Short mmCIF file of C-alpha atoms in Angstrom, two decimals:
data_model
loop_
_atom_site.label_atom_id
_atom_site.label_comp_id
_atom_site.label_asym_id
_atom_site.label_seq_id
_atom_site.Cartn_x
_atom_site.Cartn_y
_atom_site.Cartn_z
CA UNK A 1 18.15 54.10 134.33
CA UNK A 2 19.68 51.22 135.43
CA UNK A 3 23.25 51.27 134.90
CA UNK A 4 23.46 55.43 135.09
CA UNK A 5 23.64 56.28 138.65
CA UNK A 6 27.78 55.01 137.97
CA UNK A 7 27.59 57.62 135.54
CA UNK A 8 26.12 59.93 136.93
CA UNK A 9 29.30 60.94 139.16
CA UNK A 10 31.44 61.61 136.12
CA UNK A 11 29.37 63.52 133.90
CA UNK A 12 28.83 65.59 137.11
CA UNK A 13 32.71 66.17 137.63
CA UNK A 14 32.74 67.27 133.45
CA UNK A 15 30.31 69.84 134.04
CA UNK A 16 31.67 70.75 137.49
CA UNK A 17 33.80 72.97 135.64
CA UNK A 18 33.03 76.36 135.05
CA UNK A 19 34.35 77.30 131.59
CA UNK A 20 32.80 73.67 130.27
CA UNK A 21 29.84 74.40 132.13
CA UNK A 22 29.75 77.64 129.62
CA UNK A 23 30.73 76.19 126.94
CA UNK A 24 27.81 73.10 127.42
CA UNK A 25 25.47 76.33 127.90
CA UNK A 26 26.40 78.19 124.66
CA UNK A 27 26.25 74.86 122.93
CA UNK A 28 22.85 74.27 123.95
CA UNK A 29 21.50 76.91 122.12
CA UNK A 30 22.26 74.46 119.32
CA UNK A 31 23.90 76.70 116.98
CA UNK A 32 27.35 75.54 115.93
CA UNK A 33 30.27 77.84 117.77
CA UNK A 34 34.04 77.63 116.61
CA UNK A 35 36.15 77.00 119.59
CA UNK A 36 37.44 80.69 120.08
CA UNK A 37 33.74 82.14 120.24
CA UNK A 38 33.36 78.99 123.13
CA UNK A 39 36.56 80.21 124.79
CA UNK A 40 35.05 83.80 124.55
CA UNK A 41 32.07 82.44 126.08
CA UNK A 42 33.80 81.07 128.83
CA UNK A 43 36.31 83.60 129.32
CA UNK A 44 38.91 81.60 128.78
CA UNK A 45 41.90 81.34 125.89
CA UNK A 46 41.74 79.09 123.05
CA UNK A 47 43.84 76.55 124.23
CA UNK A 48 42.23 75.92 127.44
CA UNK A 49 39.29 75.53 125.81
CA UNK A 50 39.81 73.48 123.42
CA UNK A 51 41.24 71.16 126.92
CA UNK A 52 38.25 71.62 127.58
CA UNK A 53 36.39 70.08 125.02
CA UNK A 54 38.50 67.34 124.75
CA UNK A 55 37.29 65.98 127.65
CA UNK A 56 34.08 66.40 127.17
CA UNK A 57 33.74 65.27 123.51
CA UNK A 58 33.31 61.34 122.38
CA UNK A 59 36.53 59.91 121.07
CA UNK A 60 36.14 59.54 117.41
CA UNK A 61 37.13 55.78 116.13
CA UNK A 62 39.84 55.65 113.35
CA UNK A 63 37.79 54.04 110.62
CA UNK A 64 40.36 54.66 107.56
CA UNK A 65 44.51 54.41 107.70
CA UNK A 66 44.36 57.82 105.89
CA UNK A 67 42.66 59.45 109.28
CA UNK A 68 44.48 57.55 111.52
CA UNK A 69 47.90 58.92 109.26
CA UNK A 70 46.38 61.91 109.26
CA UNK A 71 46.11 62.01 113.20
CA UNK A 72 49.96 60.96 113.63
CA UNK A 73 50.99 63.79 111.61
CA UNK A 74 48.88 66.38 113.52
CA UNK A 75 50.44 64.94 116.68
CA UNK A 76 54.09 64.57 115.05
CA UNK A 77 54.38 68.30 113.72
CA UNK A 78 51.77 71.27 112.82
CA UNK A 79 50.87 75.10 113.25
CA UNK A 80 49.01 76.10 115.86
CA UNK A 81 48.18 79.41 114.84
CA UNK A 82 51.41 81.14 114.31
CA UNK A 83 53.86 78.52 116.31
CA UNK A 84 55.13 75.08 115.49
CA UNK A 85 53.05 72.55 118.16
CA UNK A 86 52.80 68.53 118.55
CA UNK A 87 55.96 66.58 119.25
CA UNK A 88 58.31 68.72 117.56
CA UNK A 89 57.14 72.43 118.94
CA UNK A 90 56.79 70.44 122.47
CA UNK A 91 60.51 68.81 121.98
CA UNK A 92 61.73 72.11 120.77
CA UNK A 93 60.14 74.20 124.04
CA UNK A 94 61.70 71.31 125.76
CA UNK A 95 65.29 71.97 123.99
CA UNK A 96 65.46 75.66 124.73
CA UNK A 97 64.55 75.71 128.57
CA UNK A 98 67.40 72.26 128.53
CA UNK A 99 69.99 74.19 127.68
CA UNK A 100 69.18 77.53 129.15
CA UNK A 101 67.91 79.25 125.99
CA UNK A 102 64.30 79.85 127.88
CA UNK A 103 63.44 80.25 131.46
CA UNK A 104 60.11 79.09 132.72
CA UNK A 105 58.25 81.70 134.16
CA UNK A 106 54.31 82.33 134.79
CA UNK A 107 52.25 82.05 131.91
CA UNK A 108 55.39 81.86 128.99
CA UNK A 109 59.14 81.66 128.72
CA UNK A 110 61.78 84.34 128.81
CA UNK A 111 64.75 84.82 126.92
CA UNK A 112 67.91 84.47 128.54
CA UNK A 113 70.91 86.69 127.52
CA UNK A 114 72.57 83.16 126.33
CA UNK A 115 69.50 82.72 125.12
CA UNK A 116 69.31 85.65 123.09
CA UNK A 117 72.66 85.14 121.22
CA UNK A 118 71.69 81.32 120.59
CA UNK A 119 68.69 82.42 119.08
CA UNK A 120 70.55 85.27 116.76
CA UNK A 121 73.37 81.89 115.62
CA UNK A 122 69.89 80.76 114.52
CA UNK A 123 69.13 82.96 112.40
CA UNK A 124 66.21 85.13 114.48
CA UNK A 125 66.00 88.79 114.94
CA UNK A 126 65.92 89.00 118.49
CA UNK A 127 65.21 92.43 118.45
CA UNK A 128 62.20 92.41 116.34
CA UNK A 129 60.83 89.25 118.51
CA UNK A 130 61.34 91.65 121.30
CA UNK A 131 59.93 94.55 120.18
CA UNK A 132 56.70 92.54 118.64
CA UNK A 133 53.16 94.31 119.89
CA UNK A 134 52.68 90.56 120.86
CA UNK A 135 53.92 88.70 123.54
CA UNK A 136 57.20 87.68 123.04
CA UNK A 137 57.31 84.05 124.50
CA UNK A 138 54.18 82.50 125.94
CA UNK A 139 53.36 78.81 126.89
CA UNK A 140 50.49 77.15 124.76
CA UNK A 141 49.72 73.91 126.09
CA UNK A 142 49.54 71.21 123.25
CA UNK A 143 45.89 69.28 123.18
CA UNK A 144 48.44 66.04 121.95
CA UNK A 145 51.24 65.93 124.19
CA UNK A 146 49.15 68.05 127.35
CA UNK A 147 52.56 70.02 127.87
CA UNK A 148 53.51 73.51 126.49
CA UNK A 149 54.78 74.55 123.33
CA UNK A 150 56.41 78.00 122.22
CA UNK A 151 53.77 80.42 120.91
CA UNK A 152 53.74 84.29 120.99
CA UNK A 153 56.15 86.26 118.78
CA UNK A 154 59.16 83.75 119.32
CA UNK A 155 57.58 80.49 118.45
CA UNK A 156 55.97 82.56 114.99
CA UNK A 157 59.77 83.46 114.36
CA UNK A 158 61.02 79.96 115.04
CA UNK A 159 57.48 78.03 112.98
CA UNK A 160 59.25 81.16 110.39
CA UNK A 161 62.40 80.38 110.40
CA UNK A 162 62.13 76.55 110.00
CA UNK A 163 60.16 77.03 106.97
CA UNK A 164 62.94 78.93 105.58
CA UNK A 165 65.67 76.04 106.07
CA UNK A 166 62.98 73.91 105.12
CA UNK A 167 62.87 71.95 108.24
CA UNK A 168 59.44 71.83 108.22
CA UNK A 169 57.22 71.89 104.91
CA UNK A 170 53.60 72.46 105.42
CA UNK A 171 50.91 69.52 103.78
CA UNK A 172 48.68 70.83 101.09
CA UNK A 173 45.63 70.52 103.34
CA UNK A 174 45.04 71.31 106.56
CA UNK A 175 47.74 72.07 109.68
CA UNK A 176 49.58 69.24 109.86
CA UNK A 177 53.50 69.99 108.60
CA UNK A 178 56.19 67.22 107.46
CA UNK A 179 59.53 67.20 108.86
CA UNK A 180 61.97 66.77 106.32
CA UNK A 181 65.49 64.57 106.29
CA UNK A 182 66.76 68.13 106.98
CA UNK A 183 65.05 69.16 109.66
CA UNK A 184 65.40 65.93 111.61
CA UNK A 185 68.34 66.35 111.56
CA UNK A 186 68.44 69.73 112.54
CA UNK A 187 66.01 69.59 115.28
CA UNK A 188 67.95 66.53 116.47
CA UNK A 189 70.90 69.31 116.27
CA UNK A 190 69.27 71.44 118.59
CA UNK A 191 68.28 68.68 120.79
CA UNK A 192 64.96 68.23 120.13
CA UNK A 193 63.86 64.23 119.90
CA UNK A 194 61.37 63.11 117.78
CA UNK A 195 60.51 59.18 117.78
#
């Protein structure tokens, strides 16, 4: 018991969050559950569930250079469901806001009139994005950057266009994306700053 009292407040703070408590309660059954199922049981979005889980999961040490490279690749650019995430996704969202293409709002982004023209110039069918049967441009909090990238119909259209232009390529395994030399140049032209 010695030394445990100094950790008790930290543990209490972690489980005091209602969504974390609900997920921990679900996991006490002993059955492994996917993040989506934990999110459903906690009554939160999957992105929020992943953030909550990251706060309570033990950090894993990198034991191989390959694992480190894969983690770094995921942080740089990856698909998050059907949209761009990681530094590239957050950088693209920041650039689109800075250029007045998107206006941040409650839980998402709005395409500005000027932005609709600019997105059209980039090859996106803005009419199809706006007519989609899903949120147009939702803010999805990025787990690696802790800031939003663009999800929803616009996020999917942006990733599709980046893949079509071969600015990014899917890797054979997992969700990490490779930014091509043309992609580095193209994204820089859009104002996306990557390390």
